[in-house]
PDB file of C-alpha atoms in Angstrom:
ATOM      1  CA  MET A   1      12.760  -9.446   8.036  1.00  0.00           C
ATOM      2  CA  SER A   2      13.429  -6.706   5.512  1.00  0.00           C
ATOM      3  CA  LEU A   3      10.431  -5.336   3.682  1.00  0.00           C
ATOM      4  CA  GLU A   4      12.261  -2.575   1.916  1.00  0.00           C
ATOM      5  CA  VAL A   5      10.325  -0.853  -0.832  1.00  0.00           C
ATOM      6  CA  SER A   6      12.582  -0.676  -3.829  1.00  0.00           C
ATOM      7  CA  PRO A   7      12.503   2.176  -6.314  1.00  0.00           C
ATOM      8  CA  SER A   8      11.441  -0.398  -8.907  1.00  0.00           C
ATOM      9  CA  ALA A   9       8.182  -0.714  -6.969  1.00  0.00           C
ATOM     10  CA  SER A  10       7.108   2.518  -8.632  1.00  0.00           C
ATOM     11  CA  VAL A  11       4.448   1.985 -11.240  1.00  0.00           C
ATOM     12  CA  PRO A  12       4.444   4.074 -14.399  1.00  0.00           C
ATOM     13  CA  ALA A  13       1.231   6.035 -14.683  1.00  0.00           C
ATOM     14  CA  PRO A  14      -1.169   5.279 -17.523  1.00  0.00           C
ATOM     15  CA  VAL A  15      -1.208   7.962 -20.194  1.00  0.00           C
ATOM     16  CA  ASP A  16      -4.360  10.055 -19.751  1.00  0.00           C
ATOM     17  CA  THR A  17      -5.475  13.270 -18.114  1.00  0.00           C
ATOM     18  CA  ALA A  18      -5.763  11.626 -14.681  1.00  0.00           C
ATOM     19  CA  ALA A  19      -2.244  10.173 -14.854  1.00  0.00           C
ATOM     20  CA  PRO A  20      -0.463  12.932 -12.879  1.00  0.00           C
ATOM     21  CA  ARG A  21      -2.929  12.658  -9.987  1.00  0.00           C
ATOM     22  CA  LEU A  22      -2.719   8.871 -10.052  1.00  0.00           C
ATOM     23  CA  ARG A  23       1.067   9.014 -10.048  1.00  0.00           C
ATOM     24  CA  VAL A  24       1.057  11.381  -7.039  1.00  0.00           C
ATOM     25  CA  LEU A  25      -1.334   9.072  -5.198  1.00  0.00           C
ATOM     26  CA  LEU A  26       0.846   6.060  -5.959  1.00  0.00           C
ATOM     27  CA  GLN A  27       3.996   7.881  -4.870  1.00  0.00           C
ATOM     28  CA  THR A  28       2.298   8.909  -1.623  1.00  0.00           C
ATOM     29  CA  ALA A  29       1.353   5.264  -1.005  1.00  0.00           C
ATOM     30  CA  LEU A  30       4.911   4.089  -1.661  1.00  0.00           C
ATOM     31  CA  ASP A  31       6.351   6.826   0.568  1.00  0.00           C
ATOM     32  CA  SER A  32       4.004   5.704   3.335  1.00  0.00           C
ATOM     33  CA  ALA A  33       5.143   2.115   2.804  1.00  0.00           C
ATOM     34  CA  ARG A  34       8.798   3.144   3.054  1.00  0.00           C
ATOM     35  CA  GLU A  35       8.103   4.939   6.338  1.00  0.00           C
ATOM     36  CA  ALA A  36       6.256   1.845   7.584  1.00  0.00           C
ATOM     37  CA  VAL A  37       9.290  -0.305   6.835  1.00  0.00           C
ATOM     38  CA  VAL A  38      11.559   2.079   8.764  1.00  0.00           C
ATOM     39  CA  LEU A  39       9.212   1.985  11.757  1.00  0.00           C
ATOM     40  CA  ASP A  40       8.836  -1.794  11.463  1.00  0.00           C
ATOM     41  CA  GLU A  41      12.590  -2.311  11.452  1.00  0.00           C
ATOM     42  CA  ALA A  42      12.831  -0.037  14.521  1.00  0.00           C
ATOM     43  CA  GLN A  43      10.302  -2.360  16.206  1.00  0.00           C
ATOM     44  CA  LYS A  44       7.714   0.391  16.519  1.00  0.00           C
ATOM     45  CA  ALA A  45       4.825  -1.935  15.731  1.00  0.00           C
ATOM     46  CA  ARG A  46       1.869   0.361  16.376  1.00  0.00           C
ATOM     47  CA  GLU A  47       3.364   3.205  14.364  1.00  0.00           C
ATOM     48  CA  ALA A  48       4.350   0.809  11.566  1.00  0.00           C
ATOM     49  CA  LEU A  49       0.811  -0.576  11.493  1.00  0.00           C
ATOM     50  CA  GLY A  50      -0.558   2.922  11.038  1.00  0.00           C
ATOM     51  CA  GLN A  51       1.776   3.602   8.126  1.00  0.00           C
ATOM     52  CA  TYR A  52       1.187   0.191   6.528  1.00  0.00           C
ATOM     53  CA  SER A  53      -2.563   0.740   6.865  1.00  0.00           C
ATOM     54  CA  GLU A  54      -2.340   4.151   5.225  1.00  0.00           C
ATOM     55  CA  SER A  55      -0.259   2.697   2.402  1.00  0.00           C
ATOM     56  CA  VAL A  56      -2.769  -0.123   1.880  1.00  0.00           C
ATOM     57  CA  ARG A  57      -5.653   2.362   1.834  1.00  0.00           C
ATOM     58  CA  LEU A  58      -3.910   4.468  -0.799  1.00  0.00           C
ATOM     59  CA  LEU A  59      -2.884   1.440  -2.872  1.00  0.00           C
ATOM     60  CA  ARG A  60      -6.498   0.263  -2.911  1.00  0.00           C
ATOM     61  CA  GLU A  61      -7.499   3.666  -4.222  1.00  0.00           C
ATOM     62  CA  VAL A  62      -4.824   3.437  -6.927  1.00  0.00           C
ATOM     63  CA  LEU A  63      -6.124  -0.008  -7.918  1.00  0.00           C
ATOM     64  CA  ALA A  64      -9.700   1.207  -8.099  1.00  0.00           C
ATOM     65  CA  ARG A  65      -8.718   4.096 -10.345  1.00  0.00           C
ATOM     66  CA  VAL A  66      -6.537   1.983 -12.645  1.00  0.00           C
ATOM     67  CA  ARG A  67      -9.249  -0.685 -12.941  1.00  0.00           C
ATOM     68  CA  ALA A  68     -11.828   1.982 -13.760  1.00  0.00           C
ATOM     69  CA  GLU A  69      -9.793   2.964 -16.799  1.00  0.00           C
ATOM     70  CA  GLY A  70     -10.741  -0.239 -18.554  1.00  0.00           C
ATOM     71  CA  GLY A  71      -9.098  -3.225 -20.127  1.00  0.00           C
ATOM     72  CA  GLN A  72      -5.966  -1.690 -21.552  1.00  0.00           C
ATOM     73  CA  GLU A  73      -2.958  -4.009 -21.474  1.00  0.00           C
ATOM     74  CA  VAL A  74      -0.956  -1.392 -19.581  1.00  0.00           C
ATOM     75  CA  ALA A  75      -3.704  -1.110 -16.972  1.00  0.00           C
ATOM     76  CA  ARG A  76      -3.743  -4.891 -16.452  1.00  0.00           C
ATOM     77  CA  ARG A  77       0.010  -4.945 -15.867  1.00  0.00           C
ATOM     78  CA  GLU A  78      -0.240  -2.001 -13.482  1.00  0.00           C
ATOM     79  CA  VAL A  79      -3.024  -3.687 -11.527  1.00  0.00           C
ATOM     80  CA  ALA A  80      -0.908  -6.829 -11.109  1.00  0.00           C
ATOM     81  CA  ARG A  81       2.108  -4.850  -9.899  1.00  0.00           C
ATOM     82  CA  VAL A  82       0.158  -2.682  -7.469  1.00  0.00           C
ATOM     83  CA  GLN A  83      -1.811  -5.711  -6.235  1.00  0.00           C
ATOM     84  CA  ALA A  84       1.449  -7.531  -5.424  1.00  0.00           C
ATOM     85  CA  ILE A  85       2.661  -4.560  -3.370  1.00  0.00           C
ATOM     86  CA  LEU A  86      -0.723  -4.293  -1.658  1.00  0.00           C
ATOM     87  CA  ASP A  87      -0.736  -8.002  -0.806  1.00  0.00           C
ATOM     88  CA  THR A  88       2.742  -7.767   0.732  1.00  0.00           C
ATOM     89  CA  TYR A  89       1.760  -4.963   3.088  1.00  0.00           C
ATOM     90  CA  THR A  90      -1.624  -6.446   3.932  1.00  0.00           C
ATOM     91  CA  SER A  91       0.184  -9.627   4.944  1.00  0.00           C
ATOM     92  CA  ARG A  92       2.683  -7.694   7.058  1.00  0.00           C
ATOM     93  CA  ILE A  93      -0.162  -5.918   8.867  1.00  0.00           C
ATOM     94  CA  SER A  94      -1.658  -9.289   9.734  1.00  0.00           C
ATOM     95  CA  ILE A  95       1.676 -10.648  10.966  1.00  0.00           C
ATOM     96  CA  LEU A  96       2.362  -7.610  13.164  1.00  0.00           C
ATOM     97  CA  ARG A  97      -1.121  -7.782  14.651  1.00  0.00           C
ATOM     98  CA  GLN A  98      -0.539 -11.431  15.567  1.00  0.00           C
ATOM     99  CA  ILE A  99       2.970 -10.958  16.951  1.00  0.00           C
ATOM    100  CA  TYR A 100       2.101  -7.941  19.082  1.00  0.00           C
ATOM    101  CA  ARG A 101      -1.508  -8.977  19.782  1.00  0.00           C
ATOM    102  CA  ILE A 102      -2.858  -5.736  18.375  1.00  0.00           C
ATOM    103  CA  PRO A 103      -6.559  -6.028  17.595  1.00  0.00           C
ATOM    104  CA  ALA A 104      -7.804  -5.063  14.159  1.00  0.00           C
ATOM    105  CA  PRO A 105      -9.889  -1.908  14.019  1.00  0.00           C
ATOM    106  CA  THR A 106     -13.624  -2.240  13.538  1.00  0.00           C
ATOM    107  CA  PHE A 107     -15.444  -0.372  10.803  1.00  0.00           C
ATOM    108  CA  ASP A 108     -15.964   2.605  13.103  1.00  0.00           C
ATOM    109  CA  GLY A 109     -12.186   2.840  13.599  1.00  0.00           C
ATOM    110  CA  GLU A 110     -12.062   1.423  17.124  1.00  0.00           C
ATOM    111  CA  ALA A 111     -10.099  -1.707  17.999  1.00  0.00           C
ATOM    112  CA  GLN A 112     -12.007  -4.928  18.528  1.00  0.00           C
TER     113      GLN A 112
END
């Protein structure tokens, strides 16, 4: 299964003073996702899970920041695009955990 992150997955940053920081955060999340895909394809499940998890964490932060900007049409489109990417990687985390019987971490960071 190929989960390659395409360059088109990049989301243009909203135009405001926080845009450069948001863009860097988004790029970091996408870079983490790309690394996760490489590890996943190399069948390094635990390492891939770590990278997918980091990407999901960063994407959630991007979503929170974009949503906080308000109801601009651009922001709504960005939220939908980032949410789709987030959903893909959240699903892959779940699948890998099931396949390799890797327990989900608890809130304190330890596996269940």
